[in-house]
Short mmCIF file of C-alpha atoms in Angstrom, two decimals:
data_model
loop_
_atom_site.label_atom_id
_atom_site.label_comp_id
_atom_site.label_asym_id
_atom_site.label_seq_id
_atom_site.Cartn_x
_atom_site.Cartn_y
_atom_site.Cartn_z
CA UNK A 23 9.60 9.59 3.89
CA UNK A 24 10.69 6.71 3.42
CA UNK A 25 9.63 3.23 2.75
CA UNK A 26 11.60 -0.48 2.56
CA UNK A 27 9.87 -3.73 1.15
CA UNK A 28 11.65 -5.65 4.19
CA UNK A 29 11.24 -5.41 7.41
CA UNK A 30 15.38 -6.11 7.27
CA UNK A 31 16.14 -3.32 5.10
CA UNK A 32 14.49 -1.21 7.52
CA UNK A 33 16.73 -2.48 10.72
CA UNK A 34 19.36 -1.72 8.42
CA UNK A 35 18.52 1.88 7.60
CA UNK A 36 17.35 2.54 11.66
CA UNK A 37 20.78 0.83 13.36
CA UNK A 38 23.02 2.72 10.29
CA UNK A 39 21.95 5.97 10.74
CA UNK A 40 22.94 8.49 13.16
CA UNK A 41 21.71 8.58 17.03
CA UNK A 42 19.86 11.57 16.88
CA UNK A 43 16.34 12.03 19.10
CA UNK A 44 14.30 10.63 16.01
CA UNK A 45 16.73 7.78 15.60
CA UNK A 46 16.15 6.95 19.20
CA UNK A 47 12.45 6.21 19.08
CA UNK A 48 12.93 4.45 16.31
CA UNK A 49 15.14 2.46 18.13
CA UNK A 50 12.92 2.04 21.04
CA UNK A 51 10.00 0.73 18.47
CA UNK A 52 11.90 -1.69 17.05
CA UNK A 53 12.94 -3.18 20.31
CA UNK A 54 9.05 -2.80 22.54
CA UNK A 55 8.20 -4.58 18.87
CA UNK A 56 10.70 -6.95 18.10
CA UNK A 57 8.43 -9.98 18.25
CA UNK A 58 5.55 -8.42 15.79
CA UNK A 59 9.05 -7.33 13.50
CA UNK A 60 9.78 -11.46 13.23
CA UNK A 61 5.89 -11.84 12.82
CA UNK A 62 6.37 -9.06 9.62
CA UNK A 63 9.58 -12.08 8.42
CA UNK A 64 7.60 -14.57 8.50
CA UNK A 65 4.67 -13.18 6.60
CA UNK A 66 6.91 -11.71 3.86
CA UNK A 67 8.13 -15.64 3.24
CA UNK A 68 5.29 -17.37 3.69
CA UNK A 69 2.36 -14.83 2.89
CA UNK A 70 3.29 -12.18 0.34
CA UNK A 71 1.29 -9.23 -0.33
CA UNK A 72 3.06 -6.26 -1.40
CA UNK A 73 4.23 -4.89 2.05
CA UNK A 74 6.21 -1.73 2.54
CA UNK A 75 6.30 -0.33 5.45
CA UNK A 76 6.85 3.82 5.83
CA UNK A 77 8.85 5.43 8.34
CA UNK A 78 7.78 9.16 9.11
CA UNK A 79 9.47 10.74 11.32
CA UNK A 80 9.55 8.68 14.55
CA UNK A 81 6.82 6.73 13.30
CA UNK A 82 6.28 3.25 11.36
CA UNK A 83 3.56 2.28 9.43
CA UNK A 84 2.95 -0.83 8.14
CA UNK A 85 1.35 -2.19 4.76
CA UNK A 86 0.35 -4.19 2.66
CA UNK A 87 -2.29 -5.05 -0.70
CA UNK A 88 -5.16 -6.50 -1.20
CA UNK A 89 -8.48 -6.52 -2.90
CA UNK A 90 -11.30 -5.92 0.51
CA UNK A 91 -14.72 -6.09 0.37
CA UNK A 92 -15.59 -2.70 1.53
CA UNK A 93 -19.80 -3.61 2.85
CA UNK A 94 -18.35 -6.69 4.74
CA UNK A 95 -20.51 -5.15 7.87
CA UNK A 96 -23.40 -4.59 5.51
CA UNK A 97 -23.40 -8.49 4.12
CA UNK A 98 -23.21 -7.64 0.96
CA UNK A 99 -20.11 -7.29 -1.56
CA UNK A 100 -18.33 -4.13 -2.79
CA UNK A 101 -15.24 -5.54 -3.17
CA UNK A 102 -11.67 -2.72 -4.93
CA UNK A 103 -8.21 -3.14 -4.62
CA UNK A 104 -7.17 -1.21 -1.86
CA UNK A 105 -3.58 -0.31 0.36
CA UNK A 106 -3.79 -1.53 3.91
CA UNK A 107 -2.54 -0.03 6.61
CA UNK A 108 -2.49 -2.97 9.47
CA UNK A 109 -0.76 -6.15 9.86
CA UNK A 110 -1.13 -8.84 6.65
CA UNK A 111 -2.38 -11.04 9.04
CA UNK A 112 -6.24 -11.31 11.12
CA UNK A 113 -4.85 -9.70 13.63
CA UNK A 114 -6.39 -6.94 15.73
CA UNK A 115 -3.01 -5.17 16.06
CA UNK A 116 -3.14 -2.32 14.47
CA UNK A 117 -0.17 -1.29 11.74
CA UNK A 118 0.57 2.18 13.21
CA UNK A 119 4.02 1.81 15.46
CA UNK A 120 4.87 5.31 17.18
CA UNK A 121 5.45 6.37 20.94
CA UNK A 122 2.20 8.67 21.45
CA UNK A 123 -0.64 9.16 19.33
CA UNK A 124 -0.42 12.21 17.74
CA UNK A 125 2.62 10.90 15.84
CA UNK A 126 0.82 8.30 15.32
CA UNK A 127 -1.63 10.22 13.68
CA UNK A 128 0.52 12.48 12.15
CA UNK A 129 2.30 10.07 10.05
CA UNK A 130 -0.79 7.62 9.51
CA UNK A 131 -2.16 10.28 6.83
CA UNK A 132 0.76 11.41 5.92
CA UNK A 133 0.74 7.91 4.44
CA UNK A 134 -2.20 7.38 3.47
CA UNK A 135 -2.43 10.79 1.49
CA UNK A 136 0.42 9.70 -0.29
CA UNK A 137 -1.46 6.58 -1.77
CA UNK A 138 -3.40 7.84 -5.25
CA UNK A 139 -6.01 5.09 -5.46
CA UNK A 140 -7.51 3.65 -1.91
CA UNK A 141 -6.21 3.00 1.24
CA UNK A 142 -7.69 1.98 4.08
CA UNK A 143 -6.15 1.93 7.28
CA UNK A 144 -7.24 -1.19 9.95
CA UNK A 145 -7.58 -1.91 13.50
CA UNK A 146 -5.97 1.71 14.83
CA UNK A 147 -6.38 2.78 18.16
CA UNK A 148 -7.72 5.86 18.14
CA UNK A 149 -10.09 7.55 15.58
CA UNK A 150 -7.62 9.29 12.15
CA UNK A 151 -10.55 10.75 10.61
CA UNK A 152 -14.28 9.98 10.96
CA UNK A 153 -15.99 8.38 13.51
CA UNK A 154 -16.06 4.21 11.14
CA UNK A 155 -15.54 1.59 13.44
CA UNK A 156 -13.85 -2.06 12.37
CA UNK A 157 -14.51 -5.05 14.89
CA UNK A 158 -14.18 -4.66 18.18
CA UNK A 159 -11.31 -6.67 19.66
CA UNK A 160 -12.17 -8.76 23.30
CA UNK A 161 -9.75 -9.23 26.04
CA UNK A 162 -9.65 -10.36 29.02
CA UNK A 163 -7.71 -8.39 31.20
CA UNK A 164 -6.55 -11.61 33.97
CA UNK A 165 -6.59 -10.49 38.29
CA UNK A 166 -6.78 -14.40 39.12
CA UNK A 167 -4.21 -16.85 41.25
CA UNK A 168 -5.14 -19.46 39.17
CA UNK A 169 -9.00 -21.18 37.03
CA UNK A 170 -10.09 -21.87 40.56
CA UNK A 171 -10.87 -18.33 41.94
CA UNK A 172 -11.70 -17.08 38.29
CA UNK A 173 -14.28 -19.48 38.96
CA UNK A 174 -15.64 -18.35 42.06
CA UNK A 175 -15.58 -15.16 40.97
CA UNK A 176 -18.04 -15.44 38.16
CA UNK A 177 -21.90 -15.28 38.87
CA UNK A 178 -23.68 -17.81 39.58
CA UNK A 179 -25.55 -17.61 35.95
CA UNK A 180 -21.91 -17.65 34.25
CA UNK A 181 -19.77 -20.09 36.46
CA UNK A 182 -23.13 -22.84 35.61
CA UNK A 183 -22.48 -22.22 31.88
CA UNK A 184 -19.51 -22.32 31.78
CA UNK A 185 -18.82 -25.51 34.07
CA UNK A 186 -22.08 -26.60 31.49
CA UNK A 187 -19.06 -26.13 28.53
CA UNK A 188 -16.35 -28.36 30.29
CA UNK A 189 -18.47 -30.97 31.57
CA UNK A 190 -19.69 -31.05 27.30
CA UNK A 191 -15.94 -31.23 26.61
CA UNK A 192 -14.57 -33.88 28.82
CA UNK A 193 -12.87 -36.35 26.56
CA UNK A 194 -11.59 -33.89 24.66
CA UNK A 195 -7.86 -34.56 24.56
CA UNK A 196 -5.89 -31.11 24.31
CA UNK A 197 -1.71 -31.71 22.87
CA UNK A 198 0.84 -29.14 22.22
CA UNK A 199 2.60 -30.17 18.66
CA UNK A 200 6.03 -28.59 17.22
CA UNK A 201 5.31 -25.70 14.70
CA UNK A 202 6.50 -28.92 11.76
CA UNK A 203 3.82 -30.85 12.41
CA UNK A 204 1.44 -28.68 11.70
CA UNK A 205 -0.14 -31.06 8.55
CA UNK A 206 -2.57 -30.53 5.48
CA UNK A 207 -5.27 -32.06 8.40
CA UNK A 208 -4.59 -28.84 11.21
CA UNK A 209 -4.78 -26.87 7.86
CA UNK A 210 -8.25 -28.08 6.30
CA UNK A 211 -9.83 -27.41 9.81
CA UNK A 212 -8.13 -23.82 10.02
CA UNK A 213 -9.53 -22.68 6.60
CA UNK A 214 -12.72 -23.75 6.97
CA UNK A 215 -13.80 -21.50 10.13
CA UNK A 216 -11.71 -19.19 7.49
CA UNK A 217 -14.35 -19.82 4.11
CA UNK A 218 -17.28 -19.60 6.72
CA UNK A 219 -16.23 -16.50 8.53
CA UNK A 220 -18.64 -13.41 8.26
CA UNK A 221 -16.05 -11.08 7.93
CA UNK A 222 -13.25 -13.19 6.27
CA UNK A 223 -8.89 -11.53 4.63
CA UNK A 224 -6.86 -13.11 3.96
CA UNK A 225 -6.15 -16.98 4.51
CA UNK A 226 -2.22 -18.00 5.25
CA UNK A 227 -0.95 -20.85 3.64
CA UNK A 228 0.23 -24.22 6.01
CA UNK A 229 3.86 -22.56 5.27
CA UNK A 230 2.77 -20.22 7.86
CA UNK A 231 2.33 -22.05 10.75
CA UNK A 232 5.10 -24.26 10.33
CA UNK A 233 7.17 -21.43 9.63
CA UNK A 234 6.22 -19.42 13.01
CA UNK A 235 7.46 -19.62 16.23
CA UNK A 236 4.08 -20.24 17.63
CA UNK A 237 1.75 -22.54 20.35
CA UNK A 238 -0.43 -24.76 18.18
CA UNK A 239 -2.36 -27.24 20.11
CA UNK A 240 -4.51 -29.89 18.47
CA UNK A 241 -7.44 -31.33 19.73
CA UNK A 242 -8.87 -35.28 19.64
CA UNK A 243 -11.71 -37.28 20.51
CA UNK A 244 -10.59 -40.29 23.11
CA UNK A 245 -10.42 -42.17 19.70
CA UNK A 246 -7.91 -40.44 18.58
CA UNK A 247 -10.30 -38.88 16.62
CA UNK A 248 -8.79 -34.45 15.12
CA UNK A 249 -11.39 -32.03 15.46
CA UNK A 250 -9.83 -28.70 16.23
CA UNK A 251 -5.98 -27.07 16.01
CA UNK A 252 -5.78 -23.70 18.35
CA UNK A 253 -2.41 -21.49 17.22
CA UNK A 254 -1.58 -19.22 20.12
CA UNK A 255 1.57 -16.94 20.86
CA UNK A 256 2.64 -14.95 23.46
CA UNK A 257 3.73 -11.46 23.31
CA UNK A 258 5.64 -10.28 26.35
CA UNK A 259 2.51 -10.54 29.25
CA UNK A 260 0.09 -11.19 27.01
CA UNK A 261 -1.31 -14.38 25.42
CA UNK A 262 -3.09 -13.70 21.90
CA UNK A 263 -5.15 -16.09 20.54
CA UNK A 264 -4.24 -16.38 16.81
CA UNK A 265 -6.66 -18.88 15.35
CA UNK A 266 -8.37 -22.02 15.42
CA UNK A 267 -10.14 -24.19 13.24
CA UNK A 268 -12.37 -26.97 13.75
CA UNK A 269 -15.66 -27.81 10.94
CA UNK A 270 -18.74 -26.24 11.68
CA UNK A 271 -20.45 -29.59 12.43
CA UNK A 272 -18.71 -29.97 15.68
CA UNK A 273 -21.10 -26.98 16.61
CA UNK A 274 -20.92 -24.44 19.01
CA UNK A 275 -20.23 -26.25 22.68
CA UNK A 276 -16.29 -27.58 20.85
CA UNK A 277 -15.94 -23.60 20.18
CA UNK A 278 -16.98 -22.24 24.14
CA UNK A 279 -13.89 -25.42 24.75
CA UNK A 280 -11.48 -23.73 22.89
CA UNK A 281 -12.42 -20.42 24.75
CA UNK A 282 -12.30 -21.61 28.00
CA UNK A 283 -9.28 -23.98 27.14
CA UNK A 284 -7.57 -20.13 26.58
CA UNK A 285 -8.00 -18.57 29.29
CA UNK A 286 -7.69 -20.95 31.66
CA UNK A 287 -3.91 -21.72 29.53
CA UNK A 288 -3.70 -17.58 30.21
CA UNK A 289 -4.24 -17.80 33.92
CA UNK A 290 -2.46 -20.86 34.72
CA UNK A 291 0.42 -19.46 32.85
CA UNK A 292 0.39 -15.81 34.60
CA UNK A 293 -0.34 -13.12 31.74
CA UNK A 294 -1.98 -10.01 32.69
CA UNK A 295 -3.77 -10.16 29.65
CA UNK A 296 -5.81 -12.66 26.92
CA UNK A 297 -5.71 -11.13 24.04
CA UNK A 298 -8.94 -13.53 22.67
CA UNK A 299 -9.14 -11.65 19.22
CA UNK A 300 -12.07 -9.97 17.40
CA UNK A 301 -16.12 -11.58 16.43
CA UNK A 302 -17.68 -13.44 18.85
CA UNK A 303 -18.57 -10.58 20.74
CA UNK A 304 -21.04 -12.62 22.82
CA UNK A 305 -19.26 -15.65 24.01
CA UNK A 306 -16.14 -13.76 24.94
CA UNK A 307 -17.70 -11.27 27.30
CA UNK A 308 -19.95 -13.47 28.51
CA UNK A 309 -16.34 -15.26 29.93
CA UNK A 310 -16.20 -11.97 30.85
CA UNK A 311 -13.79 -9.70 28.59
CA UNK A 312 -13.83 -6.26 28.11
CA UNK A 313 -14.08 -4.62 24.05
CA UNK A 314 -11.38 -2.48 22.85
CA UNK A 315 -13.23 -0.08 20.67
CA UNK A 316 -11.13 -0.62 16.85
CA UNK A 317 -11.32 1.86 14.37
CA UNK A 318 -11.60 2.38 10.21
CA UNK A 319 -10.91 4.78 7.99
CA UNK A 320 -12.05 4.85 3.67
CA UNK A 321 -9.77 7.35 2.17
CA UNK A 322 -9.52 7.60 -1.96
CA UNK A 323 -6.72 9.87 -3.48
CA UNK A 324 -9.14 10.63 -5.95
CA UNK A 325 -11.21 13.97 -3.79
CA UNK A 326 -14.56 13.45 -5.84
CA UNK A 327 -14.55 9.69 -5.05
CA UNK A 328 -13.52 10.25 -1.44
CA UNK A 329 -16.42 12.99 -0.92
CA UNK A 330 -18.62 9.74 -1.93
CA UNK A 331 -16.53 7.44 0.80
CA UNK A 332 -16.75 10.38 3.34
CA UNK A 333 -21.05 10.13 2.85
CA UNK A 334 -20.69 7.15 2.39
CA UNK A 335 -18.86 6.15 5.73
CA UNK A 336 -21.49 5.10 8.00
CA UNK A 337 -22.15 2.04 6.02
CA UNK A 338 -19.02 0.57 6.35
CA UNK A 339 -18.44 0.83 9.75
CA UNK A 340 -19.44 -2.22 12.40
CA UNK A 341 -22.01 -1.98 14.43
CA UNK A 342 -21.13 -2.99 18.49
CA UNK A 343 -22.60 -5.69 19.97
CA UNK A 344 -24.74 -3.90 22.82
CA UNK A 345 -26.01 -6.33 25.50
CA UNK A 346 -23.73 -6.13 28.78
CA UNK A 347 -22.47 -8.82 30.48
CA UNK A 348 -21.64 -8.42 34.43
CA UNK A 349 -19.97 -11.83 34.90
CA UNK A 350 -18.30 -10.74 37.93
CA UNK A 351 -19.70 -10.51 41.62
CA UNK A 352 -18.02 -7.29 42.21
#
């Protein structure tokens, strides 16, 4: 096992090592996930939080440190300093990069056992140990040529709801801006959503939005007043809805218009998948998204403490949304 404090150090070591089977696998991982590695480099510069990257055989494990509320899903507070296996940004991607599930699980567990204190693996695509869940992710699988075809494929009640939301949003002006033009007003709107989130993690500084090569869309009324901001990024065949910002008093109609804008854009730009992120399960499922289960592991290096955590593991687990929505006619 090797550890690195920056992605550039990790890349340099991989590229300078002898090209055996393990090294070739690591190079393939870096190439396949080049966009995420770029994101991690920007986060090192703008959101420094004890990032450390582990190479275990032919897998890469991304970690960072933060103070975490272990009882988030119970709406209670029990905060503890933890090493997180995951991306240091509120995205649903796992911090485990491996060629297959077996090697990813083995590498993650080696890193977890190495830590003496509390370690939390977030958003893993498969179970490491136990059955605890974190927030599900919601993905729109695009099989439509255009937005009208999407609407016509919906059952009538869901289509009426979407058209009603669009009607309520008449007059909203969506306009793309440069990352360098991300202002304190845009950042205030983003922070407004973070601060009222039921499941808060980190709050990114304004420098991240100004530095990262993303698609930023501001939303204004016809009178020119700024009411919302969207941050999107394409990763290969997937459009990712990274962040949004708006004030609570703007209401659910505005948020639903933001979701519909993202789906419309993803369809029109030809993406195969639109990653709509976690939270707001009902709103996203009613638009035709599918649920991706995400797993959670809480582990402590002290055997006594870890035994207590195992017995209480259900308290850390997310309760899934249980309503079935049959959005499409076929």
